[in-house]
Short mmCIF file of C-alpha atoms and ligand atoms in Angstrom, two decimals:
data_model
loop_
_atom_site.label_atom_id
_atom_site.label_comp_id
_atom_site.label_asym_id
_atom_site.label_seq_id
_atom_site.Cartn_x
_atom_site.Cartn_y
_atom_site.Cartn_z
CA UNK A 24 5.83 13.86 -10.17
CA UNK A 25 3.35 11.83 -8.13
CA UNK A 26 1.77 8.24 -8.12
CA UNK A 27 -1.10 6.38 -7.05
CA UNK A 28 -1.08 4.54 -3.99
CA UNK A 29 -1.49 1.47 -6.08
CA UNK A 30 1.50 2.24 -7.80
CA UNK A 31 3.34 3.13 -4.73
CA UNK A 32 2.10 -0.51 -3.39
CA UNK A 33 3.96 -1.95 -6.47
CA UNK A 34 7.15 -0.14 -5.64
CA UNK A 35 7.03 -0.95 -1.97
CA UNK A 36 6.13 -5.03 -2.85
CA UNK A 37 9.22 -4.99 -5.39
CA UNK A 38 11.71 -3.70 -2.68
CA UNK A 39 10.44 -6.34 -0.10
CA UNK A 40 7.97 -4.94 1.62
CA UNK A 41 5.43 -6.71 2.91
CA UNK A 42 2.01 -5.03 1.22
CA UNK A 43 -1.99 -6.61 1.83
CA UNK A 44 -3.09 -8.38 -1.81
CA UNK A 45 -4.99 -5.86 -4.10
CA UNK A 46 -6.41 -5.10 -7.45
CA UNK A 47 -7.27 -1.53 -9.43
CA UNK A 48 -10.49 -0.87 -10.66
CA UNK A 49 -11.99 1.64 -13.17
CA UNK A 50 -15.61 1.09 -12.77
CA UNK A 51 -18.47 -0.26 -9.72
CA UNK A 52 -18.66 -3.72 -11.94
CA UNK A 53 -14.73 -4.10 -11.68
CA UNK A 54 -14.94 -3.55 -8.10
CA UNK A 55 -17.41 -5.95 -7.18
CA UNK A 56 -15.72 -8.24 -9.21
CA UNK A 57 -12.10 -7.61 -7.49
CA UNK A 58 -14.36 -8.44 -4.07
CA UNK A 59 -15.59 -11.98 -5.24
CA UNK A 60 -11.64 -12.39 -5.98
CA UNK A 61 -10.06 -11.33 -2.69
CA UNK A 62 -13.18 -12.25 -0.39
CA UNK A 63 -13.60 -11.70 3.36
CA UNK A 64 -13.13 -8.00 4.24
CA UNK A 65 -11.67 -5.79 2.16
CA UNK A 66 -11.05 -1.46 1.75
CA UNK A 67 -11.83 0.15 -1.01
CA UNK A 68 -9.91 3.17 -1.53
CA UNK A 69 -9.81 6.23 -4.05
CA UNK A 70 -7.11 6.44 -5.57
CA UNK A 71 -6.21 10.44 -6.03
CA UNK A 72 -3.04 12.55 -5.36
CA UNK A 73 -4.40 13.53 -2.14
CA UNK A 74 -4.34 12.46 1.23
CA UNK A 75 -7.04 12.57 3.60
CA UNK A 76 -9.19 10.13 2.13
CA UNK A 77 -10.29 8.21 5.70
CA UNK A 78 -11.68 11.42 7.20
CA UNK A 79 -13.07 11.96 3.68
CA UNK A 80 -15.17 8.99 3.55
CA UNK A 81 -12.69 7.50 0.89
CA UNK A 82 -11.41 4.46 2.18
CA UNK A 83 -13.88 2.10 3.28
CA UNK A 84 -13.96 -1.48 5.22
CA UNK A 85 -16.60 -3.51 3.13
CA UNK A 86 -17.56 -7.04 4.24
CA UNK A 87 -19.82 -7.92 1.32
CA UNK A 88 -20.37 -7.22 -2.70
CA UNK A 89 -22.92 -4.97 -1.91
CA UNK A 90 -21.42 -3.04 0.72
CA UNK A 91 -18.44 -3.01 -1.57
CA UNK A 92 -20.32 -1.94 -4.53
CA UNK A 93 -22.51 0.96 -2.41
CA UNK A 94 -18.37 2.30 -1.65
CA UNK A 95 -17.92 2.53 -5.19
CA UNK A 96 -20.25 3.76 -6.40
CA UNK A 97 -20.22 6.88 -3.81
CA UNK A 98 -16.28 7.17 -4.36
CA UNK A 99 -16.93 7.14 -8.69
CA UNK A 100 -19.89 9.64 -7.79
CA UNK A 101 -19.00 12.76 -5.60
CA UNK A 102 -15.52 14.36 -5.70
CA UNK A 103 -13.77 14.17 -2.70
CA UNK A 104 -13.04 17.06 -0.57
CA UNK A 105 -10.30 16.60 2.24
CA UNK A 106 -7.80 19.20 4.26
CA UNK A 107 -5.03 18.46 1.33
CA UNK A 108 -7.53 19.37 -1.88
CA UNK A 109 -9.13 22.38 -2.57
CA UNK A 110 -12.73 23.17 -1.89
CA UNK A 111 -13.66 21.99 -5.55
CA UNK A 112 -12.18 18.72 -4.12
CA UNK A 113 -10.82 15.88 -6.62
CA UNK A 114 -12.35 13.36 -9.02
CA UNK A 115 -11.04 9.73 -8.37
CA UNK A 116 -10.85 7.76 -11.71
CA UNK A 117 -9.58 4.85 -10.21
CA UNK A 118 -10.48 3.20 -6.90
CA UNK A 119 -8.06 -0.09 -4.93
CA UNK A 120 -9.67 -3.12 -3.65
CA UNK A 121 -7.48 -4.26 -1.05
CA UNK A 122 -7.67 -7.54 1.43
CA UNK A 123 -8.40 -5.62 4.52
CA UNK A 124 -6.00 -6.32 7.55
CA UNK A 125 -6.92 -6.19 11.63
CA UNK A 126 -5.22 -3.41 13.65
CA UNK A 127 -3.63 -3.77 16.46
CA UNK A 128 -1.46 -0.42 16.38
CA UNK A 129 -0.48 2.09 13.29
CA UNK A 130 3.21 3.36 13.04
CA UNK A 131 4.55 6.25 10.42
CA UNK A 132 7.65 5.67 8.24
CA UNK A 133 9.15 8.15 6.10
CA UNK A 134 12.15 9.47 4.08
CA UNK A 135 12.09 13.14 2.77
CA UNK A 136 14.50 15.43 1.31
CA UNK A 137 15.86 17.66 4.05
CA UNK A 138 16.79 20.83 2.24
CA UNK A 139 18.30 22.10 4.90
CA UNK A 140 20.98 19.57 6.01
CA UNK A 141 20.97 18.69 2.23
CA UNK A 142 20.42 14.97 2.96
CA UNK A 143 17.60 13.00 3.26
CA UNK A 144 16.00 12.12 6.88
CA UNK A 145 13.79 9.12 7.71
CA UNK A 146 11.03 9.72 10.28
CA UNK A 147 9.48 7.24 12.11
CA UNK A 148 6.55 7.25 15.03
CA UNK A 149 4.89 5.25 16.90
CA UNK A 150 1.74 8.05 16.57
CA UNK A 151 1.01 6.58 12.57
CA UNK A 152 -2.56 6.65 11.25
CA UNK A 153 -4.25 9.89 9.64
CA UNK A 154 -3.16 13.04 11.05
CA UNK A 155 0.82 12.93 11.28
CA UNK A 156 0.54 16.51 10.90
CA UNK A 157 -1.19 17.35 14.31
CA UNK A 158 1.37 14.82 16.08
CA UNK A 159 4.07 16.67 14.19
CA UNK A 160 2.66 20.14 15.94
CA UNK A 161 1.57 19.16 18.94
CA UNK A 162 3.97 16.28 20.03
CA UNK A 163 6.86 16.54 17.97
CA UNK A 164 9.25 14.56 20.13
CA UNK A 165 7.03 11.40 18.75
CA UNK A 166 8.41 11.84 15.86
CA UNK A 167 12.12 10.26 15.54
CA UNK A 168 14.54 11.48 12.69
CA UNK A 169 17.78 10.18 11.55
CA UNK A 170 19.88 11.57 8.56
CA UNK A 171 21.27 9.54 6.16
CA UNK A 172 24.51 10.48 4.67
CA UNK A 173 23.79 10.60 0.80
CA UNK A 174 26.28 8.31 -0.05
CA UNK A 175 26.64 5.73 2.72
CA UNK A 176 22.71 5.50 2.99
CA UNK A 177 21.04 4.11 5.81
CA UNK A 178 23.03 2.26 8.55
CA UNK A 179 22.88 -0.49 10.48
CA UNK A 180 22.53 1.53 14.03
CA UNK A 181 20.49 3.87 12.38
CA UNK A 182 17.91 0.96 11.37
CA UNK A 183 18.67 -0.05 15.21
CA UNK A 184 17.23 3.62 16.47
CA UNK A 185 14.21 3.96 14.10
CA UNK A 186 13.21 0.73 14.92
CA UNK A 187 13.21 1.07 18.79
CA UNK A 188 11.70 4.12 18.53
CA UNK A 189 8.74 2.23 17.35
CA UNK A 190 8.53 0.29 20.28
CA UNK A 191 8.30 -2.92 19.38
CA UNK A 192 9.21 -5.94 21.42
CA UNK A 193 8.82 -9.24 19.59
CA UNK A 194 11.90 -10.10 17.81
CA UNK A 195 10.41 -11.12 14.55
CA UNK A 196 8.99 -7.85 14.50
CA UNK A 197 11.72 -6.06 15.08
CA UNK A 198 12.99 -7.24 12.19
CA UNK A 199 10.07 -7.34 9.98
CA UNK A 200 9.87 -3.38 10.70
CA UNK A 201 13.75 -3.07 9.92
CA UNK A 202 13.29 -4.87 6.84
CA UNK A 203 10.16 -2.61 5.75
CA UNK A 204 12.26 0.59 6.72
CA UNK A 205 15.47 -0.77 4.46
CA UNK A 206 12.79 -1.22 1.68
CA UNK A 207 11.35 2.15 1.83
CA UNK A 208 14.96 3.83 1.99
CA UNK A 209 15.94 1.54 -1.23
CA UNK A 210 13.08 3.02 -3.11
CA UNK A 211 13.61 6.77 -1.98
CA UNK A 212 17.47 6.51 -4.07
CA UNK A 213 16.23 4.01 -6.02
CA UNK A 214 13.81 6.12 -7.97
CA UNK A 215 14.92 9.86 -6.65
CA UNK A 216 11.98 10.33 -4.70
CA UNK A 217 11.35 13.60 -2.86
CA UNK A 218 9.15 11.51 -0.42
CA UNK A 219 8.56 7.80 0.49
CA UNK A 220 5.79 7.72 3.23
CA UNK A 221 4.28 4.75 4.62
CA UNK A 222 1.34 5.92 6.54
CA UNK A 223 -0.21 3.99 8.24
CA UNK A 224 2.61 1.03 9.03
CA UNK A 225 0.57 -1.34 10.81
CA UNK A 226 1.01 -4.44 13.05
CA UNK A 227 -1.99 -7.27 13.14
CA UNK A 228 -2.79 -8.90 16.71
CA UNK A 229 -0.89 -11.99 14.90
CA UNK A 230 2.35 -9.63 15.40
CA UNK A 231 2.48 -9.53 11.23
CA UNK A 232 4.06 -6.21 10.15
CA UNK A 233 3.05 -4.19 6.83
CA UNK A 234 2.19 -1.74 5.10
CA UNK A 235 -1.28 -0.81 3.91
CA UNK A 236 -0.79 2.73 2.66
CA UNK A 237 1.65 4.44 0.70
CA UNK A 238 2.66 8.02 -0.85
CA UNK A 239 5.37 8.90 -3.42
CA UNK A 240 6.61 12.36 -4.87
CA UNK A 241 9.69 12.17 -7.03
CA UNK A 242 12.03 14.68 -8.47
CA UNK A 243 10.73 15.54 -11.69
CA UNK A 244 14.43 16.02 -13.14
CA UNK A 245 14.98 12.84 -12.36
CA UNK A 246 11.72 10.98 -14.39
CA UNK A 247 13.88 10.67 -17.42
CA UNK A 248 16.01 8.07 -15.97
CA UNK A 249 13.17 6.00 -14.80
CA UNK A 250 10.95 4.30 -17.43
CA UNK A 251 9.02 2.63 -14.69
CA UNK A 252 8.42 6.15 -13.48
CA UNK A 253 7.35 7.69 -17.26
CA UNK A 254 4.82 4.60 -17.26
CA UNK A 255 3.23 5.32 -14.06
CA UNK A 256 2.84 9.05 -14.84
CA UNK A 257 -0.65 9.86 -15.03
CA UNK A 258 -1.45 12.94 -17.36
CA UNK A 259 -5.15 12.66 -16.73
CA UNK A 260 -4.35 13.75 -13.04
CA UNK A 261 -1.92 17.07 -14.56
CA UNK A 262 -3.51 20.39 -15.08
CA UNK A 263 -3.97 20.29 -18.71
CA UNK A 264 -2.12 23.61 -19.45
CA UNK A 265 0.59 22.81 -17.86
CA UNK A 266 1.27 19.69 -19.93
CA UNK A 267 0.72 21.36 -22.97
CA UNK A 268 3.35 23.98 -21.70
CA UNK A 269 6.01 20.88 -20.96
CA UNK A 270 4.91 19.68 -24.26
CA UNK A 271 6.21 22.56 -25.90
CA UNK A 272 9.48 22.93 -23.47
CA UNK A 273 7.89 25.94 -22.12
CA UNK A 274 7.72 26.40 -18.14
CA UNK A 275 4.14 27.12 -17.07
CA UNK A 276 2.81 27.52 -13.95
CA UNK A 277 -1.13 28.12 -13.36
CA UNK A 278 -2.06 30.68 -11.08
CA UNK A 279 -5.41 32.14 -10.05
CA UNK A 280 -5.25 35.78 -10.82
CA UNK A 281 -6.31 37.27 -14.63
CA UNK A 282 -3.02 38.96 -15.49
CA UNK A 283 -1.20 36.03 -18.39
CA UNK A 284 2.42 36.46 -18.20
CA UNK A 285 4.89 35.66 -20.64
CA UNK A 286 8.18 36.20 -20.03
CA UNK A 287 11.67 34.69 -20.94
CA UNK A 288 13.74 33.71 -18.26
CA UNK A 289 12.64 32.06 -14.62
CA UNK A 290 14.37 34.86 -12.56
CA UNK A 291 12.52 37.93 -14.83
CA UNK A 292 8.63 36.14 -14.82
CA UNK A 293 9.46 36.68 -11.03
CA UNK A 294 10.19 40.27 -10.99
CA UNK A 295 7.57 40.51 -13.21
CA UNK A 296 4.77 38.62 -10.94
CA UNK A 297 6.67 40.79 -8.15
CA UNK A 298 5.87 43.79 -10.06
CA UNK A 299 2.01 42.66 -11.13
CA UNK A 300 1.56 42.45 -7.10
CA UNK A 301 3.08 45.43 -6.27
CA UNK A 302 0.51 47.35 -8.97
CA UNK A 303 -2.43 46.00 -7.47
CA UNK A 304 -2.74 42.64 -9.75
CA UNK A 305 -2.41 39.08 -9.84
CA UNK A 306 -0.72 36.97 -12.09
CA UNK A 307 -2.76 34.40 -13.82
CA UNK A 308 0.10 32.53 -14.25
CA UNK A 309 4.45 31.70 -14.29
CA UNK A 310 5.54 31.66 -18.01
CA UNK A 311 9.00 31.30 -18.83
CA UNK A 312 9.17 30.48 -22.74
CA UNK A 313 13.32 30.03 -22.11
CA UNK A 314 16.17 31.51 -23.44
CA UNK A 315 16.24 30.45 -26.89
CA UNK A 316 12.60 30.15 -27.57
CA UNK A 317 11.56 30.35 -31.09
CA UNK A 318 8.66 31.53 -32.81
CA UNK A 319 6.38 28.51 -32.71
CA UNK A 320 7.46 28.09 -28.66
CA UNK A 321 6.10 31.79 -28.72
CA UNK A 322 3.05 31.37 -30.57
CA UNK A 323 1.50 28.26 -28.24
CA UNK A 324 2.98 30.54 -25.34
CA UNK A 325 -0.13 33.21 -26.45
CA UNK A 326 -2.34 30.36 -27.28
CA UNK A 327 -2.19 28.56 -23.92
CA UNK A 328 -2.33 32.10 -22.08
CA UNK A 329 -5.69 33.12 -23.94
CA UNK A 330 -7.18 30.15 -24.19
CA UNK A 331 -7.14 31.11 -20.17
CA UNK A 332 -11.01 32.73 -19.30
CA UNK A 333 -9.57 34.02 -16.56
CA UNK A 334 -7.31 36.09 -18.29
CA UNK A 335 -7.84 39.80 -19.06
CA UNK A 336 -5.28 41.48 -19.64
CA UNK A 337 -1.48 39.69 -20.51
CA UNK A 338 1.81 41.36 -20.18
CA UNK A 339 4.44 40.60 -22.48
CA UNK A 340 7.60 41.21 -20.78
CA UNK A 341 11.28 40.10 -22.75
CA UNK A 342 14.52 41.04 -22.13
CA UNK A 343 16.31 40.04 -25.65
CA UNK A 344 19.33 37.95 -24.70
CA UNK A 345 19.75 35.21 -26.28
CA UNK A 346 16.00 35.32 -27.13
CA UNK A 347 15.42 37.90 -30.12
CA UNK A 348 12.62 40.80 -29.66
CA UNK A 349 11.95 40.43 -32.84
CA UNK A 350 11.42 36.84 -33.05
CA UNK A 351 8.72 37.72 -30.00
CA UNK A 352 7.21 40.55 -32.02
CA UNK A 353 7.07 38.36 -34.87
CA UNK A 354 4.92 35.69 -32.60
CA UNK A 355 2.95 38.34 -31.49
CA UNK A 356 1.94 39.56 -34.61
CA UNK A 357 1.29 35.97 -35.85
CA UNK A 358 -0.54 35.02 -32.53
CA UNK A 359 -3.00 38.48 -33.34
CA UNK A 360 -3.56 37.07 -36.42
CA UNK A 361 -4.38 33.92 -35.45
CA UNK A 362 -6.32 33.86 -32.32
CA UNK A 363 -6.75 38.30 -32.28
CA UNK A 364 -6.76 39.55 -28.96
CA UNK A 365 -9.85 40.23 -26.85
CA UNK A 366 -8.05 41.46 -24.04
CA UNK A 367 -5.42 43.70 -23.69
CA UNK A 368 -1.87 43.25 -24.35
CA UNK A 369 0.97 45.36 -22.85
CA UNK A 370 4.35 44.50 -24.61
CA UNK A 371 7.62 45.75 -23.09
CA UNK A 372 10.46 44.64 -25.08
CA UNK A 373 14.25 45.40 -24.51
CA UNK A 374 17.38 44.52 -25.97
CA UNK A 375 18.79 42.10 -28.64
CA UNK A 376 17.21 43.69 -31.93
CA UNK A 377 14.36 45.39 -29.91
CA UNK A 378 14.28 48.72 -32.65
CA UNK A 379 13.62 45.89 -35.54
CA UNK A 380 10.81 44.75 -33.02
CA UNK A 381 9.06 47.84 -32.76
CA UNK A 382 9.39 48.67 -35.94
CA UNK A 383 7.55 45.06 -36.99
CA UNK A 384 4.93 45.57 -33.84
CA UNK A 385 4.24 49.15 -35.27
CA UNK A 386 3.87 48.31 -39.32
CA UNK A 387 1.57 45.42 -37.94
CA UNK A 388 -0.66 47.80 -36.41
CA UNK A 389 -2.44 45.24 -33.72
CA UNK A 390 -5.41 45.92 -31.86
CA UNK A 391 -5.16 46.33 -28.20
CA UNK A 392 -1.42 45.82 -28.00
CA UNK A 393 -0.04 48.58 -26.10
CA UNK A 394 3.80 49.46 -25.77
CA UNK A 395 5.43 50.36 -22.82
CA UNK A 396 8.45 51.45 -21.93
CA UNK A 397 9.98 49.62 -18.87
CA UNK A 398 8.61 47.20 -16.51
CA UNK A 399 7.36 49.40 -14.24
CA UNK A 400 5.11 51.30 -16.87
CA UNK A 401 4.29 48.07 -18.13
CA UNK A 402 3.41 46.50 -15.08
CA UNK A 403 1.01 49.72 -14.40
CA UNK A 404 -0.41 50.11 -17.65
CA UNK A 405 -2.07 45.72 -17.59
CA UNK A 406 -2.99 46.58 -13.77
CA UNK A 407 -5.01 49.76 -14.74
CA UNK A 408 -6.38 48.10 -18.08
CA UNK A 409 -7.91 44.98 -16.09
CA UNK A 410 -8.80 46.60 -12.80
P1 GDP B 514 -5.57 8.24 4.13
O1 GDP B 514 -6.63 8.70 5.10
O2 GDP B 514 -5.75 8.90 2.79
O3 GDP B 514 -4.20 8.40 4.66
O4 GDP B 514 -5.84 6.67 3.87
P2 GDP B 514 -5.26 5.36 4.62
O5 GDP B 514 -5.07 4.30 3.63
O6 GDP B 514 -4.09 5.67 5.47
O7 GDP B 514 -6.47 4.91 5.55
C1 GDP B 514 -6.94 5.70 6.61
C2 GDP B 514 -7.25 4.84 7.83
O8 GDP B 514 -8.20 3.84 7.48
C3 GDP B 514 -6.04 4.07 8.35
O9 GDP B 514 -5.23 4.86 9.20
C4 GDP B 514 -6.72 2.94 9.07
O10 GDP B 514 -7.09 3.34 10.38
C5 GDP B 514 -7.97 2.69 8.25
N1 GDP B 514 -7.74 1.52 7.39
C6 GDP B 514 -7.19 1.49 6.16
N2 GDP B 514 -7.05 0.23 5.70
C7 GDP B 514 -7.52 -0.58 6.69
C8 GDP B 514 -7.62 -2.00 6.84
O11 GDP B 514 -7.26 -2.81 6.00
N3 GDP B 514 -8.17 -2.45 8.02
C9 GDP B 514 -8.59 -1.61 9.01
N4 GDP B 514 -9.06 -2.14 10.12
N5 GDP B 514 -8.49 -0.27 8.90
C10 GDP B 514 -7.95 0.25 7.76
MN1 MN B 515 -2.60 7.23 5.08
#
């Protein structure tokens, strides 16, 4: 799960660190309004789950109401496109109105999961500011790691490192920055984020230290535990389908092809989608309606999947476990009658009461259903039927 920067801001402020006075806004009037609040200069900033937004024209230094309103009403107005979004870009719904600071120099600070060494690591650099990624490639000795033992957290010497590393010289600074650093590492196991970034870290020519903007991912086995969390969460910014899928307890993942899956079991909608490829298709989607899925589970499984334009052709693909094939045939035949099928459907059932199955599929008679009798055949009966 992801947040807003706003929301990130809140997080950051709670845990101590030091964060430039702001307000959200929904529309231009709210915006120019937030301005006559705060005063002097301030940046408006879109708020989407994308980064980017400098380069992107989406974060703007506005020293009047008008100038302020003009940045609105561009950001509320054209979708912005950066290097993170797709070339359809994103919609920002909500815009910040932040007191704007003077910048003297712009440091990075972060804490991400480190699969690897199956601990998290905090990065710091002196190189902060909008393209940590080129610095990463091109000078990645700038960039100074410590890992943090997932128990004993972050350490005093540790805090000692990151911070020199930033090169800092003023006491009070040095502190300030080890006292934002301790904040963001509280938050990261405070909430189970997957990453805490503060990008850019800045320090004013007064030698104050803070941050001024923010990104959070968290582990999204983890939201239940936070209610803070579930009240940030954001559907309008989820892909609709997928929702709907959670809704349900299904597991659905949109993909761009036109071949629907539906599957049961994460490890078979693989092979499957392994299978599509190696046939010439492409999956349209990951759908994994779960072990124990029952006949309504099945039913919105087919709805979601056609409801899909791009789809045109779905293959139906259950290994009866713990999942009946003749619950799934009995979905399928209520799905038919319910929505009927205007594109193909290739069905490959096996095991738990799969000759009950095809008995039901073969009484019901459906139109364009078509059996098949492994994966394989399956797999190159939907690639020939939508090619
Ligand atoms: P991002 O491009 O999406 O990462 O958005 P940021 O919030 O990091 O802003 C991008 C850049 O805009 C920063 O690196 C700063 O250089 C600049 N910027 C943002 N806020 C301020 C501010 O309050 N004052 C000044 N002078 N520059 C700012
Ligand atoms: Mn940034």
């Amino acid at each position: 799960m992801k947040i807003h920067e706003y929301q990130a801001r809140e997080l950051l402020a709670d845990a101590g660190v030091p964060v430039p006075a702001s307000s959200v806004v929904e529309n231009v009037d709210q915006a120019v309004q937030a301005y006559d609040k705060i005063g002097g200069m301030v940046v408006v900033k879109a708020q989407v789950f994308a980064g980017g937004r400098g380069k992107a024209g989406f974060v703007k230094l506005c020293n009047t109401a008008d100038e302020v309103k003009t940045a609105a009403e561009f950001m509320f107005n054209n979708r912005m496109i950066s290097n993170q979004t797709g070339p359809e870009g994103v919609e920002a719904k909500k815009l910040l109105v932040a007191k704007a600071v003077d910048i003297e120099s712009e440091y990075y600070m972060a804490v991400v999961l480190d699969r690897t060494k199956r601990c998290p690591v905090v990065m710091v650099s002196r190189e902060g500011g909008v393209e940590i990624e080129v610095v990463a490639d091109e000078n990645p000795d700038a960039i100074v790691k410590q890992w943090l033992d997932p128990h004993l957290g972050l350490m005093g010497f540790q805090v000692t490192k990151l911070v020199a590393a930033l090169g800092l010289t003023e006491k009070d600074q040095i502190k300030a920055a080890g006292k934002v650093l301790r904040g963001l590492v509280k938050v990261f196991y405070q909430y189970d984020c997957a990453l805490a970034e503060i990008n850019p870290l800045i320090r004013t020519p007064e030698g104050e230290i803070l941050a001024i903007d923010a990104k959070m991912n968290f582990d999204d086995n983890a939201v239940f535990r936070h209610k803070r969390l579930q009240e940030m969460f954001d559907p309008s910014e989820e892909n609709p389908k997928e929702l709907r899928a959670q809704e349900h307890n299904l597991t659905y993942i949109d993909l761009d092809g036109n071949i629907g899956c539906l599957v049961n079991g994460a490890g078979l909608a693989m092979g499957t989608m392994d299978l599509i490829k190696l046939h010439g298709g492409e999956p349209a989607n990951f759908l994994d309606v779960g072990g124990s899925v029952t006949k309504e589970g099945a039913i919105e499984a087919f709805r979601i999947i056609l409801d899909d334009p791009e789809v045109t052709g779905v293959l139906v693909n259950i290994f009866g476990g713990i999942a009946k094939c003749d619950t799934i045939a009995e979905a399928l035949i209520a799905a038919a009658n319910e929505i009927g099928f205007k594109v193909p459907v290739v069905v490959r059932l096996e095991g738990t009461n799969v000759e009950r199955a095809r008995e039901l599929l073969k009484e019901a008679n459906i139109d364009q259903l078509i059996p098949a009798d492994d994966l394989t055949d399956a797999a190159k009966k939907v690639c020939a039927k939508v090619a």
